[in-house]
GROMACS .gro file of C-alpha atoms in nm:
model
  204
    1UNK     CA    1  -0.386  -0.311   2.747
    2UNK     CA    2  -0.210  -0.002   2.704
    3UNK     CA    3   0.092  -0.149   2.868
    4UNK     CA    4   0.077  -0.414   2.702
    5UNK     CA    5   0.112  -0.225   2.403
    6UNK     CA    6   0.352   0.053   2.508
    7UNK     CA    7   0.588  -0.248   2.610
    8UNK     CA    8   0.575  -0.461   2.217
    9UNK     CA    9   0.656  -0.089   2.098
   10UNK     CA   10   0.961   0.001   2.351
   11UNK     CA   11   1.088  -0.354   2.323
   12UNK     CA   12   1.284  -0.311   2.021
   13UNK     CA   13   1.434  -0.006   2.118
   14UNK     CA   14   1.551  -0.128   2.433
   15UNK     CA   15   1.694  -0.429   2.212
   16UNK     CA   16   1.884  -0.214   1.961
   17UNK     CA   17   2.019  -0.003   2.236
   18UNK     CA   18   2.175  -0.280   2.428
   19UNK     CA   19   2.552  -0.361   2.437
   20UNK     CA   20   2.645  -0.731   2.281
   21UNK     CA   21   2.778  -0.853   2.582
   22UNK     CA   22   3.132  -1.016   2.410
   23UNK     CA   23   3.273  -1.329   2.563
   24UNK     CA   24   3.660  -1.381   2.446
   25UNK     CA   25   3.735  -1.096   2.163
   26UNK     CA   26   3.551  -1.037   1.812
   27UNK     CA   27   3.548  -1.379   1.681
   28UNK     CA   28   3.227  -1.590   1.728
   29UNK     CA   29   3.003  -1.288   1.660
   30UNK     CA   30   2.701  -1.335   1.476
   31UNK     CA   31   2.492  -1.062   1.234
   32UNK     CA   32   2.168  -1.095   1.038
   33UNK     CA   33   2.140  -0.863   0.757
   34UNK     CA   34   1.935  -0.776   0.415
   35UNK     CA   35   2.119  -0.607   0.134
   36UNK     CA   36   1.994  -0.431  -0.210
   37UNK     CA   37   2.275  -0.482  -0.531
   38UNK     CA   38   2.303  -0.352  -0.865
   39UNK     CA   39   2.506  -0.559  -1.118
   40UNK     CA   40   2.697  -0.334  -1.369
   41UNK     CA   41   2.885  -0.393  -1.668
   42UNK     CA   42   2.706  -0.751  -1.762
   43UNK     CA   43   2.850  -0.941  -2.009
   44UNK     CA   44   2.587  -0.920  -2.264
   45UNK     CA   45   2.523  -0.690  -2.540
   46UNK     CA   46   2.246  -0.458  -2.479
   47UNK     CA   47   2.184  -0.558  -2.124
   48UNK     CA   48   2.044  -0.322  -1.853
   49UNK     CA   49   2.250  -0.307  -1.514
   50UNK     CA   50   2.108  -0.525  -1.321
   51UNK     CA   51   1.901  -0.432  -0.931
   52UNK     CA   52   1.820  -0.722  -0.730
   53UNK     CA   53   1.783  -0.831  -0.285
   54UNK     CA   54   1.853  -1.061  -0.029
   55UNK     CA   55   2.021  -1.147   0.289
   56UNK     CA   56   2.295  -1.236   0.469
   57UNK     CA   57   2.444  -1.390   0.779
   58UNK     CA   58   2.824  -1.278   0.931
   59UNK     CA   59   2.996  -1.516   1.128
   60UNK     CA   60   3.325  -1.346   1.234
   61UNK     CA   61   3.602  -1.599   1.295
   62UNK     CA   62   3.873  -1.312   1.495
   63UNK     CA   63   3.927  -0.947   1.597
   64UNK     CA   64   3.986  -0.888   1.206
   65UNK     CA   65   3.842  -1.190   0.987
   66UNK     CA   66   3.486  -1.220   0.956
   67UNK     CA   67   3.248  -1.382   0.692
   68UNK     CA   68   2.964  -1.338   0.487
   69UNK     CA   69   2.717  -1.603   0.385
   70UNK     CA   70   2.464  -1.434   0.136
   71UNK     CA   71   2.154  -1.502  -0.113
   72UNK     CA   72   2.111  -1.276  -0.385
   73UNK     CA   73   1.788  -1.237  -0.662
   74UNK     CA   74   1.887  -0.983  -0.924
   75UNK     CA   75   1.697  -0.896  -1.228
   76UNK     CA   76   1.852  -0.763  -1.594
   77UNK     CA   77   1.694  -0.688  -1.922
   78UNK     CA   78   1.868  -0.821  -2.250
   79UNK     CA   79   1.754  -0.471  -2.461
   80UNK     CA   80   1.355  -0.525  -2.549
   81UNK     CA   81   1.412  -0.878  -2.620
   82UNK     CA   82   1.438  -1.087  -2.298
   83UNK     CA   83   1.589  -1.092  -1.932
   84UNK     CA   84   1.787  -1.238  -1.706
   85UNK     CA   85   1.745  -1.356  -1.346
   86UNK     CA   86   2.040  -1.436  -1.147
   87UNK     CA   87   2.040  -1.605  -0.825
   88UNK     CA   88   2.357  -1.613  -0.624
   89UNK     CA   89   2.455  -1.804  -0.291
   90UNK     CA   90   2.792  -1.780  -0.130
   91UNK     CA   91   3.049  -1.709   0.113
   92UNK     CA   92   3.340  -1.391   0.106
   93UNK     CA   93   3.614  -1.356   0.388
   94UNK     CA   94   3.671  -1.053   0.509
   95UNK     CA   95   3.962  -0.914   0.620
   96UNK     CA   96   3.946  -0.575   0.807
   97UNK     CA   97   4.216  -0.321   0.769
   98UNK     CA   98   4.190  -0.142   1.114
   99UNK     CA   99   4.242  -0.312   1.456
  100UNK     CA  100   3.956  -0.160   1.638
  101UNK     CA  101   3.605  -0.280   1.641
  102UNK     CA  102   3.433   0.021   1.774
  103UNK     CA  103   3.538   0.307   1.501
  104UNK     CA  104   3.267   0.469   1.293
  105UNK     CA  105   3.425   0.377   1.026
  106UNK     CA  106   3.591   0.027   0.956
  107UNK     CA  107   3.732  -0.043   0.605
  108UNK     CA  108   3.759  -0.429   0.474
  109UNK     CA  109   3.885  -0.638   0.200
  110UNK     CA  110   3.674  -0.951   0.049
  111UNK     CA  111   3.686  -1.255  -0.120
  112UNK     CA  112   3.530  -1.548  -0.208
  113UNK     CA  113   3.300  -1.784  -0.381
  114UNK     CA  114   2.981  -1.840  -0.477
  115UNK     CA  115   2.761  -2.046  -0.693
  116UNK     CA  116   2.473  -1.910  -0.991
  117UNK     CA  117   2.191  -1.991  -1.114
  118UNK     CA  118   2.084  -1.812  -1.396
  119UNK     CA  119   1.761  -1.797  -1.598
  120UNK     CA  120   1.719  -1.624  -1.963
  121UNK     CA  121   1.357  -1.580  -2.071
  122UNK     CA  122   1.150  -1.420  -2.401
  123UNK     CA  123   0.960  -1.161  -2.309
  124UNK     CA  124   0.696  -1.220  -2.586
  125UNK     CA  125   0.685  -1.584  -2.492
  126UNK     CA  126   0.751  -1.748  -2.181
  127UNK     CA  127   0.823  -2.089  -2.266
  128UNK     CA  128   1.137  -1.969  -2.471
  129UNK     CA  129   1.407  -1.996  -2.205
  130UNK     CA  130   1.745  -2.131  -2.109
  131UNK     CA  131   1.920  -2.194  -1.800
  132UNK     CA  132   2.297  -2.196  -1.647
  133UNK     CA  133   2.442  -2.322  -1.330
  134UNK     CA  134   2.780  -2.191  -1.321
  135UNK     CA  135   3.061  -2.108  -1.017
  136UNK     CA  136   3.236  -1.754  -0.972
  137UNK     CA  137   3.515  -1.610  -0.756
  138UNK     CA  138   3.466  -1.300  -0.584
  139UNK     CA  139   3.703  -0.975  -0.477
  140UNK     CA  140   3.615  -0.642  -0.438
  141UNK     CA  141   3.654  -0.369  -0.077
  142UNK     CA  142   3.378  -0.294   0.141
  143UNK     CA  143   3.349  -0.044   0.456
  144UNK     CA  144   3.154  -0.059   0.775
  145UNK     CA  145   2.963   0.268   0.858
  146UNK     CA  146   2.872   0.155   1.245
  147UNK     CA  147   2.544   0.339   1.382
  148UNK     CA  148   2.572   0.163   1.704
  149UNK     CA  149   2.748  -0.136   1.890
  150UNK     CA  150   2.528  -0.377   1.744
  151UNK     CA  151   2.418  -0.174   1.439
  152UNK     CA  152   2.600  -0.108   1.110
  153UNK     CA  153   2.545   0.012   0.752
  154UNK     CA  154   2.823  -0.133   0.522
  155UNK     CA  155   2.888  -0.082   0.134
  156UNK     CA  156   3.036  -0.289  -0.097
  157UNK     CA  157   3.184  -0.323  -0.457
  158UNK     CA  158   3.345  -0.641  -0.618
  159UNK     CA  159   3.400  -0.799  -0.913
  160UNK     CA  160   3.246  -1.174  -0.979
  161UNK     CA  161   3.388  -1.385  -1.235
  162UNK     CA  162   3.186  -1.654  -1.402
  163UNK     CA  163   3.333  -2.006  -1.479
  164UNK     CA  164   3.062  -2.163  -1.677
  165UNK     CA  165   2.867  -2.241  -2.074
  166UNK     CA  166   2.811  -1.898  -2.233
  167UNK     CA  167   2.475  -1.832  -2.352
  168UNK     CA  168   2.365  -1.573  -2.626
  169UNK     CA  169   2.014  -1.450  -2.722
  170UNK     CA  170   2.007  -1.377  -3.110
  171UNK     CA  171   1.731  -1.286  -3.312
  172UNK     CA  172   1.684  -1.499  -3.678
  173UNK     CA  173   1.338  -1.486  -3.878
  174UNK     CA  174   1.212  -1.263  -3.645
  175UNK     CA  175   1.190  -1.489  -3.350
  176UNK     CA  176   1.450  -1.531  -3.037
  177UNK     CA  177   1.642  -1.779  -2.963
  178UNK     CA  178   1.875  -1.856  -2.669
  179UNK     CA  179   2.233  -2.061  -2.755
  180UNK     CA  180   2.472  -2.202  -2.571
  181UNK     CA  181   2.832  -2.257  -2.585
  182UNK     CA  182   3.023  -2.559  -2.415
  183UNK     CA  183   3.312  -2.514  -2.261
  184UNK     CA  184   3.480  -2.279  -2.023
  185UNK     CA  185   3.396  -1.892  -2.062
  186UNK     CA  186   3.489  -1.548  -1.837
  187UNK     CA  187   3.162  -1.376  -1.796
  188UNK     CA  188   3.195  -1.117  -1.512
  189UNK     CA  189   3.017  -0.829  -1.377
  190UNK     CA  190   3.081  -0.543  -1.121
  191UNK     CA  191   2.870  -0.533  -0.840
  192UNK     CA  192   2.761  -0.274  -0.581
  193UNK     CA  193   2.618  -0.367  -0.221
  194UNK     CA  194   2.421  -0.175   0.016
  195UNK     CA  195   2.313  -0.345   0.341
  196UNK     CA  196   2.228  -0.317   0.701
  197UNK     CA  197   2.325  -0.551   0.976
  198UNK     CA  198   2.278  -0.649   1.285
  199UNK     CA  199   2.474  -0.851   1.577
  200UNK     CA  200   2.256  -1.121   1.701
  201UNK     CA  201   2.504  -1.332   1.967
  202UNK     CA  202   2.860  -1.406   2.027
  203UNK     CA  203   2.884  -1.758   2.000
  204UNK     CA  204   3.174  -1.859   2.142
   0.00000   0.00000   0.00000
């Protein structure tokens, strides 16, 4: 039993600590990661930045053009009033401004697309909300801090641009209400990305 136990405790270590065993150069890699965000300079008045989670997958394409495919859940208050929940999938290229693979330090520049779904809500009464689906575009820089072969830490900002109905909460009688405007508007945000990742496989 103790063995047995010793081993399900060494077994990840012995996992992270392995070389990814690459076939024909970087491209077919594949990475699982999670990532925290905060959204900053929202496009509302009085709103709070914005924290949120989620994941990602990489699936790097050549020596210095990978991919991200990510999920997002971020959370913003609209001052004491109401708040916002933002869900983002997508996709960014990135394009990686060194040559080697194996530096401590590898420096990148994104972009991409991605689509939102976005929920306003009263705080004092639930049933008062409104929702968007809208598109965005994507570009920001990013860096790779790599802890190991198959390890990294990497850091992001970027800028996401909304293409979508613009919806304000305003306050009349006392009570809120959520409208919305038709048509095109620009409603972007900065954003800031924290995650850690992990190669899985070289595909191909």
């Amino acid at each position: 039993m103790k063995k047995l136990l010793l081993t399900f405790i060494l077994l990840p270590t012995c996992m992270f600590a392995q070389d990814l065993k690459i076939k024909n150069g970087q491209g077919g890699i594949f990475s699982l990661g999670v990532r925290s965000t905060v959204s900053a300079f929202n496009g509302h008045d009085n709103e709070s930045s914005g924290f949120g989670a989620g994941g990602q997958f990489r699936l790097q394409f050549a020596d210095r053009v990978n991919s991200d495919w990510f999920f997002d859940y971020i959370t913003s208050d609209i001052g004491d009033l109401a708040s916002r929940t933002d869900y983002h999938i997508g996709w960014s290229v990135l394009y990686y401004l060194t040559e080697d693979p194996t530096t401590r330090l590898r420096p990148y520049l994104l972009a991409g697309h991605c689509f939102d779904y976005t929920e306003f809500q009263d705080n004092s009464n639930f049933t008062v909300r409104k929702t968007r689906l809208s598109s965005a575009v994507q570009a920001g820089a990013g860096v790779h801090f790599n802890l190991s072969s198959r390890l990294d830490l990497s850091f992001v900002t970027q800028y996401m641009l909304h293409l979508g109905n613009e919806i304000h909460a305003d306050v009349h009688d006392g009570h809120l209400e959520f409208h919305e405007y038709s048509g095109t508007s620009f409603e972007g945000h900065l954003l800031f990305h924290l995650s850690i990742n992990y190669k899985i496989a070289d595909l191909w």
